[in-house]
XYZ file of C-alpha atoms in Angstrom:
727
model
C -152.069 93.060 51.591
C -150.473 96.158 49.816
C -148.399 96.871 53.318
C -147.249 93.298 53.292
C -146.104 93.364 49.633
C -144.266 96.672 50.201
C -142.468 95.026 53.253
C -141.618 91.870 51.104
C -139.987 94.029 48.363
C -138.466 96.185 50.889
C -136.639 93.511 52.858
C -135.632 92.051 49.376
C -133.949 95.155 48.152
C -132.075 95.273 51.410
C -130.902 91.795 51.078
C -129.826 92.516 47.712
C -127.959 95.792 48.551
C -126.108 94.022 51.652
C -124.960 91.216 48.900
C -123.452 93.988 46.657
C -121.652 95.414 49.580
C -120.604 91.688 50.696
C -119.256 91.115 47.222
C -116.738 93.915 47.698
C -114.925 91.586 50.016
C -114.941 88.242 48.034
C -112.808 85.869 46.537
C -113.182 82.927 44.224
C -113.714 85.027 41.133
C -116.105 87.442 43.522
C -118.857 84.729 44.080
C -117.995 83.908 47.770
C -117.735 86.714 50.162
C -115.710 86.607 53.544
C -118.424 88.449 55.333
C -121.864 87.564 53.897
C -124.118 90.166 55.176
C -127.520 88.788 53.732
C -127.001 85.687 56.016
C -127.346 88.164 58.811
C -130.040 90.209 57.600
C -132.154 86.986 56.555
C -131.977 85.830 60.087
C -132.751 89.082 61.915
C -135.720 89.462 59.588
C -137.230 85.790 60.475
C -136.637 86.554 64.204
C -138.139 90.140 64.050
C -141.113 89.464 61.508
C -141.467 85.690 61.568
C -141.467 82.998 59.022
C -144.041 84.924 56.641
C -141.110 86.854 55.448
C -139.568 83.889 53.609
C -140.594 85.261 50.012
C -138.713 88.291 50.456
C -135.285 86.192 51.409
C -136.150 84.005 48.489
C -136.589 86.792 45.979
C -133.612 88.481 47.292
C -131.161 85.280 46.924
C -132.619 84.494 43.428
C -131.767 88.026 42.078
C -128.241 87.898 43.924
C -127.725 84.431 42.467
C -128.792 85.549 38.914
C -126.623 88.684 38.961
C -123.477 86.671 38.868
C -121.856 84.679 35.914
C -122.615 81.130 37.116
C -124.371 78.189 35.490
C -128.101 77.359 36.382
C -127.105 75.164 38.994
C -125.673 77.671 41.288
C -129.138 78.928 41.797
C -129.284 75.856 44.255
C -127.602 78.409 46.596
C -131.093 80.003 47.295
C -131.753 76.800 49.475
C -129.277 77.596 52.279
C -130.553 81.269 52.175
C -133.942 80.300 53.271
C -133.113 77.162 55.183
C -130.824 78.483 57.393
C -132.621 81.306 58.844
C -136.036 79.215 59.119
C -133.984 76.521 60.881
C -132.216 78.937 63.215
C -135.776 80.555 64.017
C -137.446 77.131 64.911
C -134.408 76.512 67.460
C -134.129 79.829 68.725
C -137.872 79.821 69.548
C -137.717 76.210 71.070
C -134.880 77.363 73.060
C -136.680 80.480 74.212
C -133.784 82.708 73.422
C -134.648 86.485 73.807
C -133.806 88.406 70.829
C -132.601 91.347 73.015
C -129.660 88.818 73.832
C -129.384 90.736 77.221
C -128.183 87.400 79.170
C -125.151 85.466 78.625
C -127.442 82.433 78.923
C -129.377 83.792 75.561
C -126.391 84.943 73.768
C -124.512 81.504 74.255
C -127.475 79.550 72.710
C -127.924 82.096 70.181
C -124.294 81.637 69.024
C -124.171 77.917 69.412
C -127.320 77.761 66.744
C -126.363 80.402 64.542
C -122.624 80.761 64.165
C -121.657 77.011 64.642
C -124.336 74.542 63.740
C -126.466 76.146 60.833
C -123.563 77.793 58.850
C -122.021 74.426 58.354
C -125.355 73.007 56.853
C -125.175 76.122 54.592
C -121.561 75.592 53.408
C -122.336 72.011 52.608
C -125.416 73.199 50.325
C -123.549 76.229 48.802
C -120.241 74.313 48.227
C -122.217 71.468 46.519
C -124.166 74.095 44.068
C -120.806 75.713 43.382
C -119.032 72.319 42.406
C -122.154 71.391 40.424
C -121.584 74.607 38.510
C -117.681 74.462 38.262
C -115.672 71.396 38.345
C -113.643 71.199 41.509
C -111.443 68.626 43.378
C -112.373 67.328 46.944
C -109.776 69.594 48.190
C -111.405 72.701 46.487
C -115.073 71.390 47.863
C -113.822 71.616 51.461
C -112.139 74.679 51.195
C -115.260 76.322 49.475
C -117.310 74.701 52.408
C -115.344 76.214 54.754
C -115.211 79.674 53.262
C -118.741 79.772 52.747
C -119.595 78.394 56.101
C -117.321 80.986 57.565
C -118.527 84.075 55.529
C -122.283 82.954 56.565
C -120.950 82.651 60.272
C -119.326 86.106 59.979
C -122.399 87.731 58.756
C -124.776 86.115 61.248
C -122.375 86.916 64.164
C -121.803 90.748 63.068
C -124.876 91.784 61.427
C -127.737 89.872 63.350
C -126.948 91.198 66.680
C -126.644 94.393 65.351
C -130.152 94.310 63.955
C -131.666 92.561 66.889
C -130.238 94.811 69.455
C -130.959 98.128 67.826
C -134.528 97.118 67.116
C -135.447 95.186 70.565
C -132.962 96.883 72.979
C -133.955 100.335 74.643
C -131.489 103.067 73.391
C -132.121 105.201 76.585
C -128.443 105.158 77.373
C -127.393 106.609 73.709
C -130.012 109.075 73.824
C -128.858 110.158 77.401
C -125.180 110.242 76.564
C -125.618 111.586 73.162
C -122.286 113.453 73.048
C -120.339 110.739 74.636
C -121.683 108.329 72.191
C -120.785 110.539 69.138
C -116.980 111.358 70.538
C -116.336 107.998 71.411
C -117.428 106.271 68.110
C -115.531 109.009 66.468
C -112.260 108.006 67.937
C -113.158 104.688 67.261
C -113.526 105.067 63.706
C -110.460 107.180 63.387
C -108.176 104.699 65.386
C -109.287 101.853 63.113
C -108.503 103.930 60.002
C -104.972 104.377 61.311
C -104.651 101.049 62.429
C -105.762 99.294 59.118
C -103.592 101.889 57.056
C -106.787 103.734 55.503
C -105.081 106.949 56.869
C -101.210 106.666 56.208
C -98.985 107.984 59.100
C -95.229 107.871 58.163
C -94.169 107.653 61.850
C -96.685 104.828 62.594
C -95.884 101.079 61.678
C -99.320 100.020 61.480
C -98.642 96.687 59.711
C -97.257 94.814 62.734
C -99.501 91.982 64.054
C -101.316 92.159 66.716
C -101.406 96.113 65.973
C -105.096 95.676 65.293
C -106.187 95.077 68.772
C -105.315 98.771 69.584
C -109.022 99.313 68.767
C -110.098 96.839 71.383
C -110.164 99.441 74.250
C -112.641 101.388 72.439
C -114.834 98.275 71.630
C -114.759 97.323 75.481
C -116.007 101.188 76.246
C -118.642 101.064 73.874
C -119.998 97.708 75.263
C -119.731 98.777 78.555
C -121.026 102.222 78.460
C -123.880 101.574 75.653
C -124.405 97.672 76.252
C -125.401 95.489 73.273
C -126.201 98.442 70.689
C -122.950 100.108 71.393
C -120.934 96.595 71.247
C -122.678 95.725 68.210
C -122.293 98.772 66.224
C -118.485 98.921 67.290
C -117.906 95.484 66.081
C -119.574 96.278 62.646
C -117.577 99.534 61.989
C -114.368 97.786 62.937
C -114.963 94.798 60.533
C -115.985 97.085 57.651
C -112.636 99.062 58.145
C -110.681 95.917 58.709
C -111.760 94.274 55.545
C -111.578 97.556 53.586
C -108.000 97.875 54.682
C -106.830 94.301 54.103
C -108.469 94.523 50.646
C -106.243 97.650 49.899
C -103.285 95.449 51.104
C -102.659 97.795 54.055
C -102.851 97.098 57.899
C -101.552 94.241 59.852
C -103.140 91.528 57.803
C -101.508 92.563 54.601
C -98.026 91.185 55.567
C -99.354 87.666 55.801
C -97.283 85.319 53.626
C -100.303 83.881 51.554
C -103.797 85.150 50.951
C -105.218 82.045 52.843
C -103.109 83.294 55.908
C -104.421 86.794 55.627
C -108.060 85.423 55.468
C -107.641 83.144 58.347
C -105.944 86.063 60.469
C -108.751 88.268 59.480
C -111.633 85.749 60.510
C -109.934 85.111 63.643
C -109.730 88.719 64.633
C -113.482 89.127 63.738
C -114.131 86.275 65.812
C -112.037 87.376 68.802
C -113.243 90.961 68.822
C -117.014 89.920 68.126
C -117.277 87.375 70.776
C -115.288 89.634 73.436
C -117.265 92.501 72.677
C -120.475 90.998 72.573
C -120.166 88.903 75.753
C -118.818 92.054 77.392
C -121.667 94.034 76.376
C -124.295 91.425 77.342
C -122.403 90.912 80.605
C -122.705 94.731 81.376
C -126.407 94.635 80.300
C -126.933 91.682 82.292
C -125.433 93.270 85.253
C -127.239 96.493 84.767
C -130.519 94.641 84.557
C -129.858 92.787 87.848
C -129.210 96.121 89.360
C -132.486 97.451 87.993
C -134.232 94.269 89.220
C -132.909 94.869 92.815
C -133.877 98.535 92.409
C -137.305 97.636 91.269
C -137.487 95.357 94.170
C -136.463 97.862 96.490
C -138.782 100.644 94.742
C -141.894 98.656 93.722
C -144.485 96.213 95.124
C -144.000 92.561 93.741
C -147.474 91.862 93.562
C -149.344 95.059 92.543
C -146.426 96.708 90.611
C -147.274 100.001 92.449
C -144.489 101.803 93.859
C -143.975 101.056 97.404
C -143.825 102.472 100.732
C -140.061 103.749 100.356
C -140.619 105.433 97.174
C -143.902 107.114 98.626
C -142.610 108.305 101.551
C -139.459 109.589 99.590
C -141.893 111.489 97.259
C -143.332 113.272 100.295
C -140.170 114.028 101.997
C -138.857 115.596 98.464
C -141.859 117.615 98.437
C -141.363 119.113 101.853
C -137.665 119.951 101.258
C -138.524 121.642 97.868
C -141.165 123.346 99.663
C -138.987 124.736 102.465
C -136.442 125.919 99.704
C -138.622 127.167 97.001
C -142.266 127.942 97.844
C -143.426 127.691 101.582
C -147.018 128.453 100.510
C -147.210 125.133 98.610
C -149.637 122.491 99.821
C -149.715 118.608 99.054
C -152.434 116.200 100.000
C -151.953 112.446 101.211
C -154.871 110.071 101.048
C -154.387 107.087 102.981
C -156.685 104.154 101.811
C -157.605 100.790 103.877
C -159.731 98.175 102.136
C -162.435 97.250 104.351
C -163.013 93.516 105.773
C -160.374 92.395 103.435
C -159.240 89.309 105.848
C -162.618 88.067 105.238
C -161.916 87.607 101.581
C -158.513 86.145 102.363
C -160.073 83.747 104.864
C -162.998 82.782 102.493
C -161.377 82.563 99.145
C -157.628 82.047 100.082
C -154.619 84.083 99.864
C -153.791 83.343 96.098
C -157.341 84.677 94.954
C -156.927 87.574 97.607
C -153.797 88.432 96.033
C -155.402 88.618 92.692
C -157.930 91.188 94.215
C -155.097 93.349 95.362
C -153.862 93.496 92.094
C -157.047 94.448 90.683
C -157.469 96.886 93.239
C -154.180 98.462 92.802
C -154.943 98.642 88.825
C -158.433 100.392 89.523
C -156.858 102.959 91.635
C -154.119 103.704 89.091
C -156.712 104.070 86.231
C -158.867 106.293 88.257
C -156.033 108.685 89.698
C -154.427 111.252 87.385
C -151.171 109.992 86.073
C -149.412 112.978 87.729
C -150.374 111.816 91.025
C -148.468 108.931 93.063
C -150.273 105.790 93.813
C -148.362 103.229 95.865
C -149.011 100.147 97.912
C -148.043 100.819 101.504
C -148.608 97.195 102.831
C -151.355 94.655 103.283
C -154.274 96.058 102.229
C -153.068 99.680 102.579
C -152.537 102.136 99.676
C -151.491 105.802 99.346
C -152.131 108.396 96.908
C -149.791 111.601 96.867
C -151.018 114.869 95.479
C -148.438 117.328 95.184
C -148.802 121.120 94.785
C -152.584 121.248 95.260
C -154.509 124.619 95.523
C -156.873 123.276 98.425
C -158.622 120.264 100.073
C -161.258 119.920 97.299
C -158.665 118.278 94.691
C -158.397 115.632 97.440
C -162.025 115.432 97.809
C -162.609 114.856 94.297
C -160.366 112.157 94.057
C -161.519 110.353 97.139
C -165.085 110.527 95.970
C -164.190 109.349 92.585
C -162.451 106.362 93.896
C -165.226 105.340 96.284
C -167.767 105.779 93.313
C -165.473 103.387 91.123
C -165.397 100.927 93.891
C -169.081 100.279 93.787
C -168.492 98.054 90.875
C -167.565 94.301 91.759
C -164.146 92.572 91.064
C -164.237 89.295 89.262
C -161.631 86.870 90.121
C -161.919 83.205 88.889
C -165.746 83.429 88.307
C -165.923 84.976 91.733
C -167.629 88.092 92.129
C -166.222 90.193 94.916
C -167.215 93.441 96.368
C -164.556 95.588 97.905
C -165.390 98.968 99.891
C -162.696 101.449 100.934
C -162.175 103.900 103.945
C -160.053 106.991 102.942
C -158.176 109.299 105.273
C -157.177 112.996 103.820
C -154.637 114.964 105.138
C -153.428 118.443 103.622
C -149.634 118.893 104.201
C -147.392 121.738 103.798
C -143.809 122.785 104.827
C -144.943 123.004 108.543
C -144.332 119.223 108.699
C -140.771 118.271 109.238
C -140.900 114.861 107.629
C -143.055 112.420 105.612
C -143.929 110.335 108.544
C -145.707 112.833 110.120
C -148.053 113.902 107.000
C -148.754 110.293 106.343
C -149.544 109.440 109.940
C -151.999 112.099 110.006
C -153.753 110.831 107.123
C -153.885 107.387 108.885
C -155.333 108.673 112.046
C -158.013 110.399 109.632
C -158.663 107.206 107.875
C -159.129 105.291 111.416
C -161.414 108.227 112.577
C -163.355 107.432 109.149
C -163.508 103.788 110.165
C -164.887 104.526 113.610
C -167.653 106.543 112.034
C -168.326 104.381 109.317
C -167.826 107.284 106.524
C -166.231 106.804 103.266
C -163.545 109.421 103.902
C -162.565 111.785 106.700
C -160.421 115.049 106.858
C -157.728 115.186 109.427
C -157.878 117.651 112.317
C -155.461 117.872 115.109
C -157.895 116.587 117.604
C -157.923 113.222 116.064
C -154.318 112.857 116.592
C -154.743 114.119 120.268
C -157.126 111.503 120.836
C -154.989 108.918 119.262
C -151.855 109.706 121.088
C -154.031 109.809 124.326
C -155.185 106.037 123.442
C -151.646 104.971 122.917
C -150.406 106.627 126.239
C -153.387 104.925 128.207
C -152.782 101.655 126.612
C -148.993 101.601 127.412
C -149.426 102.721 130.953
C -152.425 100.331 131.667
C -150.389 97.472 130.703
C -148.083 98.140 133.812
C -150.976 99.474 135.990
C -151.428 96.085 137.675
C -147.793 95.478 138.446
C -147.323 99.101 139.742
C -150.497 98.645 141.903
C -152.373 101.466 140.292
C -155.734 99.849 140.135
C -158.402 99.555 143.018
C -161.577 98.564 143.518
C -164.571 100.981 144.646
C -167.761 99.612 146.051
C -171.044 101.199 145.294
C -173.973 100.203 147.616
C -177.086 98.709 146.000
C -180.162 99.668 148.410
C -183.710 98.590 148.930
C -185.512 101.587 147.645
C -188.322 101.361 150.209
C -186.296 101.122 153.183
C -182.948 102.430 152.020
C -181.060 99.436 153.421
C -178.059 98.087 151.767
C -178.490 94.779 150.144
C -175.017 94.527 148.300
C -172.567 96.241 146.440
C -171.188 96.768 142.954
C -167.583 96.511 142.531
C -166.185 99.254 140.431
C -162.581 99.603 139.157
C -160.529 102.851 139.248
C -157.146 103.739 138.110
C -155.055 106.237 139.519
C -151.636 106.627 137.493
C -149.219 109.595 138.800
C -148.852 111.073 135.129
C -152.427 111.054 134.121
C -154.041 111.248 137.382
C -157.332 109.628 137.846
C -158.560 108.205 134.602
C -162.171 107.333 134.010
C -163.199 103.651 133.455
C -165.173 105.105 130.361
C -161.680 105.937 128.779
C -159.478 103.230 129.595
C -162.154 100.322 129.731
C -162.916 100.526 125.769
C -159.035 100.598 125.196
C -158.303 97.580 127.296
C -161.160 95.586 125.417
C -159.662 96.549 122.163
C -156.088 95.835 123.132
C -157.054 92.607 125.174
C -155.555 93.903 128.337
C -158.954 93.563 129.637
C -158.423 89.733 130.298
C -155.433 90.534 132.715
C -157.547 93.303 134.364
C -160.629 91.113 134.685
C -158.784 88.354 136.258
C -157.434 90.776 138.863
C -160.895 92.261 139.629
C -162.390 88.800 139.997
C -159.482 87.905 142.627
C -159.520 91.244 144.399
C -163.350 91.072 144.819
C -163.313 87.509 146.257
C -160.498 88.446 148.529
C -162.538 91.352 149.631
C -165.302 89.169 150.347
C -163.359 86.790 152.370
C -161.946 89.740 154.430
C -165.424 90.897 155.339
C -166.466 87.651 156.151
C -163.665 87.262 158.498
C -163.464 90.840 160.305
C -167.070 92.137 159.996
C -170.341 91.059 161.249
C -171.325 90.010 157.709
C -174.392 88.275 156.871
C -173.994 86.550 153.404
C -178.059 85.625 153.638
C -179.046 89.298 152.781
C -175.745 90.605 150.933
C -174.389 90.055 147.359
C -171.289 91.367 145.423
C -171.759 91.945 141.678
C -168.645 92.074 139.448
C -168.490 93.249 136.031
C -167.385 90.694 133.405
C -165.961 91.711 130.054
C -167.189 89.876 126.730
C -163.601 88.884 126.156
C -163.663 87.113 129.380
C -166.774 85.239 128.699
C -165.098 83.950 125.403
C -162.071 82.252 127.379
C -162.328 78.430 127.657
C -161.322 78.442 131.236
C -163.371 81.309 132.525
C -166.035 79.141 134.347
C -163.395 77.006 135.648
C -161.524 80.065 136.857
C -164.726 81.294 138.792
C -165.173 78.165 140.200
C -161.608 77.764 141.479
C -161.901 81.285 143.062
C -165.083 80.025 144.944
C -163.437 76.921 146.272
C -160.033 78.509 147.094
C -161.876 81.345 149.002
C -164.419 79.093 150.526
C -167.144 81.707 149.496
C -170.904 80.829 148.974
C -171.402 81.382 145.297
C -174.759 82.587 145.727
C -173.310 85.861 147.171
C -171.597 86.405 143.774
C -173.179 88.050 141.035
C -171.598 88.576 137.597
C -172.774 91.177 135.351
C -172.851 91.033 131.635
C -173.665 93.656 128.878
C -175.973 93.585 126.026
C -172.921 93.433 123.784
C -171.732 90.114 124.931
C -175.400 88.821 124.079
C -175.050 89.870 120.516
C -171.422 89.129 120.011
C -171.133 85.654 121.741
C -173.079 82.565 121.923
C -173.062 82.683 125.873
C -175.811 80.477 126.452
C -173.706 77.708 127.338
C -171.234 79.928 129.368
C -174.307 81.559 131.324
C -175.761 78.033 132.062
C -172.602 76.552 133.124
C -171.890 79.696 135.706
C -175.546 79.200 137.034
C -174.474 75.604 137.878
C -171.710 76.942 139.820
C -174.390 79.158 141.705
C -173.510 82.546 140.874
C -176.039 85.092 139.792
C -176.429 86.637 136.510
C -177.156 90.421 136.007
C -177.734 92.085 132.788
C -176.146 95.544 133.103
C -176.823 98.813 131.363
C -179.906 97.279 129.491
C -181.242 99.717 126.822
C -177.863 101.145 125.752
C -176.863 98.256 123.388
C -178.514 96.269 120.668
C -180.555 94.004 122.510
C -181.686 90.781 120.832
C -185.021 89.911 122.650
C -185.144 86.535 120.945
C -181.929 85.547 122.780
C -182.871 87.518 126.178
C -185.424 85.181 126.926
C -183.215 82.134 126.491
C -180.738 83.365 129.096
C -181.148 82.251 132.573
C -180.944 85.854 133.923
C -181.502 86.819 137.468
C -181.512 90.570 137.488
C -181.979 93.378 134.717
C -180.241 96.499 135.558
C -181.615 99.725 133.896
C -178.688 102.014 132.545
C -178.360 105.690 134.190
C -179.183 107.072 131.012
C -182.932 106.306 131.270
C -182.877 107.283 135.010
C -181.225 110.646 135.184
C -183.973 112.856 133.699
C -186.938 110.888 135.255
C -189.756 111.936 135.421
C -189.671 114.970 133.367
C -188.308 113.398 130.073
C -191.339 111.584 128.445
C -189.533 109.412 126.335
C -187.180 108.204 128.859
C -190.123 107.834 131.218
C -191.935 105.398 128.965
C -188.645 103.550 128.154
C -187.848 102.993 131.807
C -191.408 102.185 132.808
C -191.254 99.616 129.542
C -187.942 97.926 130.625
C -189.456 97.341 134.321
C -192.384 96.007 132.876
C -190.411 93.561 130.591
C -188.375 92.562 133.508
C -191.552 91.658 135.695
C -192.740 89.640 132.884
C -189.723 87.570 132.601
C -189.609 87.137 136.338
C -186.514 89.129 136.703
C -185.413 91.460 139.624
C -184.837 95.036 138.296
C -182.071 97.437 139.807
C -182.076 101.193 138.490
C -178.778 103.044 138.137
C -177.834 106.565 138.561
C -180.692 107.458 140.822
C -179.849 111.157 142.001
C -182.891 112.641 143.243
C -185.938 111.793 145.466
C -188.407 112.339 142.768
C -186.466 109.473 140.725
C -186.522 107.056 143.650
C -190.449 107.470 144.126
C -191.195 107.259 140.317
C -189.226 103.921 140.332
C -191.032 102.574 143.299
C -194.375 103.535 141.767
C -193.386 101.353 138.652
C -192.197 98.391 141.040
C -188.768 98.815 140.967
C -187.306 97.544 144.167
C -183.689 98.285 144.367
C -181.160 100.743 143.007
C -177.905 102.743 143.288
C -176.690 106.128 142.886
C -175.620 109.207 144.369
C -178.926 109.801 146.194
C -177.847 107.121 148.444
C -174.164 106.400 148.437
C -170.996 107.305 146.062
C -168.673 104.475 145.198
C -166.613 103.654 148.418
C -163.331 102.373 149.159
C -162.713 99.147 150.646
C -162.105 100.699 154.104
C -165.361 102.849 153.634
C -167.393 99.614 152.527
C -166.171 97.735 155.632
C -166.965 100.506 158.073
C -170.537 100.661 156.549
C -170.930 96.837 156.717
C -169.924 96.904 160.408
C -172.029 99.753 161.347
C -175.211 98.469 159.709
C -174.738 94.833 161.233
C -175.714 93.171 157.975
C-alpha cells in the first residue's frame, strides 16, 4: 500500500513538473501550451502501469489547474486529462498495439488513436471549460479547441513514444555504441542551437525557412542507428530547442508575418520531423527484427527453442580452430543423445503431442546441463551437448549420468504420462580432429554402439568407427553383388549318420568381392536383414536353388524320392505378402516336385512374426519346413507346437564340444528328446568328430551335416557327387 501511494505521488509530481515546463511554451495568457507534455506523460503512465494510476493523473491535473488564475469552472479541464489516456489505453489494448511501437502497423494504429481521435475530444472539453471560465466568441472557441487539441497531440506524439520506447525497447545498440551515441547527439544539439538562433553566428543566416530541416539528417541517423529510442530522443531534443528559439524570436519561424503563422509553421515542423523520424526508426527496427527472426530461424530450432545443428557444428569448429592456434592440449567433449522408441509416442499419441514431449525433453536437458555448455537439437529426436575445455572424460560422464537419472521421471502431456529413455554417445575431442563433422560423427557412433548393447551411454573408441565403416562398405557393395554376379550358392550335404549316405543338401550363400575378398555370411547377412537387401538376395537364392534342382534332374541320375534341397528363408521374406505365391510360381515354372524343397526358418521368425498362416500355406504348397539353429534364439515353446514343422535342426554351438561339455551335452540331448516327442526329425549341424557322430546316434539323431562328412561344395562338385552316388 505504501509503495503504491509513493508511486501515485511520484507520478503526480512528474505531471506537475512537465506542466510547468509546458507553460513556458504557452499563449492565451499562459494557459494553453503549444506542447502539452502532461498529455504524453499521462498516456505513457496508463500504458505502462495500467488504469489503476488514474488518481495520480487526476491529482496532478487538479494541482495544475488550481495553480493558474482561472475561475473554478476551468477545473473541468481535469476531465480530458483522465478521459484521454483512459480511452486511448482501452483502444490500444483492444487493437493489440505493442507498446514497443516496433512495427509500422503498431505505430500507425497508435498515431491514429492518440494523435488524431482523442486530442479532438480533449480539445472540445478543454475549450468548453475555458469558455465557461472566460467569455469567448464562437471563433475563439474553435481557435482554442484547435490549439488545445494540437498541444495535446504534440505532447502525445513526442513524449509518449519517448517514454514507451526507452522503457520497453532494448537499449543494447546504445550501450554497445556509447561513443557514437554521445558524439552524434552532441552534433544534433549543436546544430539545432545554431539553426534556431540560440547560438548566434554572424556569417550564418538561420532565419530562412526551411533552414530548420538541416537537423533532419541527424534525426535520420538517430532513427537508423539507434531505432525508436534514438528517434524519439532526437525528436524531443529538436522540439525543445525549436520552441525555445521561436519563443526568443530567433530562428526560421521568428520571421513569420503573424504569431499564428509562426505557430502553424512550428507545429507543421514538429509533425513532419516526428512522423518521418518515428516511421524511419520503426521501419529500421522492424527491418532489424525481421533479420533477427531470419537469423533466429537459421540458428534456433523452432519447436524446442534450442540452438540447431548449424550452431552446434559451428561451436565445435570454433573450438577446433582456437585449439590449433592457442592451446593444442585442450579437449572438448560431445554428447550425442537419441530418444529411445520415440516413434512409438508419435504413432500412439500423435505428432502434436509428440512435439510437446520434444519441447519438454529440450527444457529438461537445458535445466540439467550447466549453462556454460551448449545444448542443441540436431534433428528429429536427436540432441547434442557440447562441453568445451574439459579436463577429462569424467566431466562428460557425470553430465551423462545426471541426464539419464533425471529422465527416469515421467513427462506429463495433456493428462498423459510418458516415460522417455535416452541413449548417449560420448566422444572426447581435441585439435587432432580436422572438423566438427568427425567429432560429432564419432559421438554418434558411440551412441549407436550403446543402443546395440542396450546401455545408457557409451564412450567412443576407434574400433567402433572401423566396424561402422566396414558395415557401410559391405552394405554399399552388397547392393551391387547380384548384378555383378558376385554371389554364388554352395551346397553342404546332409547325411544319414548311420550309413554316411547323402540324403540331401543345404544351400548356403557365398559372396566374393574383388576388393573385400570372401565375405562371411555371418558378416553380410545381418546387414542385409537390417537394410532390406535380404529380400532381393532371398529371391535370387530361391531362383538359383530351383534352377540347380532342375539341372540335376535333367543332367544326373537324380532320384528325388530320397533327396531334398534345403533353402534358408529370411524373416523379412516371410513378411512379404506374395512369398507363398512366389514359391508356388517357382515350383510350377521349373516343374519341381515340392516335396524335394525344404524351407529353413529361424527361431527369430517365430517370435517376430505371426507366421502360423504363412507356414500353413507353404505346407499346402507341399514344401517341407525346417526349424534352423534351434537353441540359439529365444524360442517360444507355446508357439513352437502350433507350427506344422517337419525337422528341427540342432545348432553347431551345441554339437561342437560334445561329448565333453556337460551343459551342451544336456541341451543337445534335451532338444533331440523334444523333437522326438513332437514327432519331428532331427538334423545336427557342425559335426566334426567321430565321437560327436556316435553320441548323436546314441541319442537317436539320424541325420547330420558337418566337416566330418563334407564341406560346403560348389554346384559342380555337388553335381559330381550326385552322379557318383547314383541317388
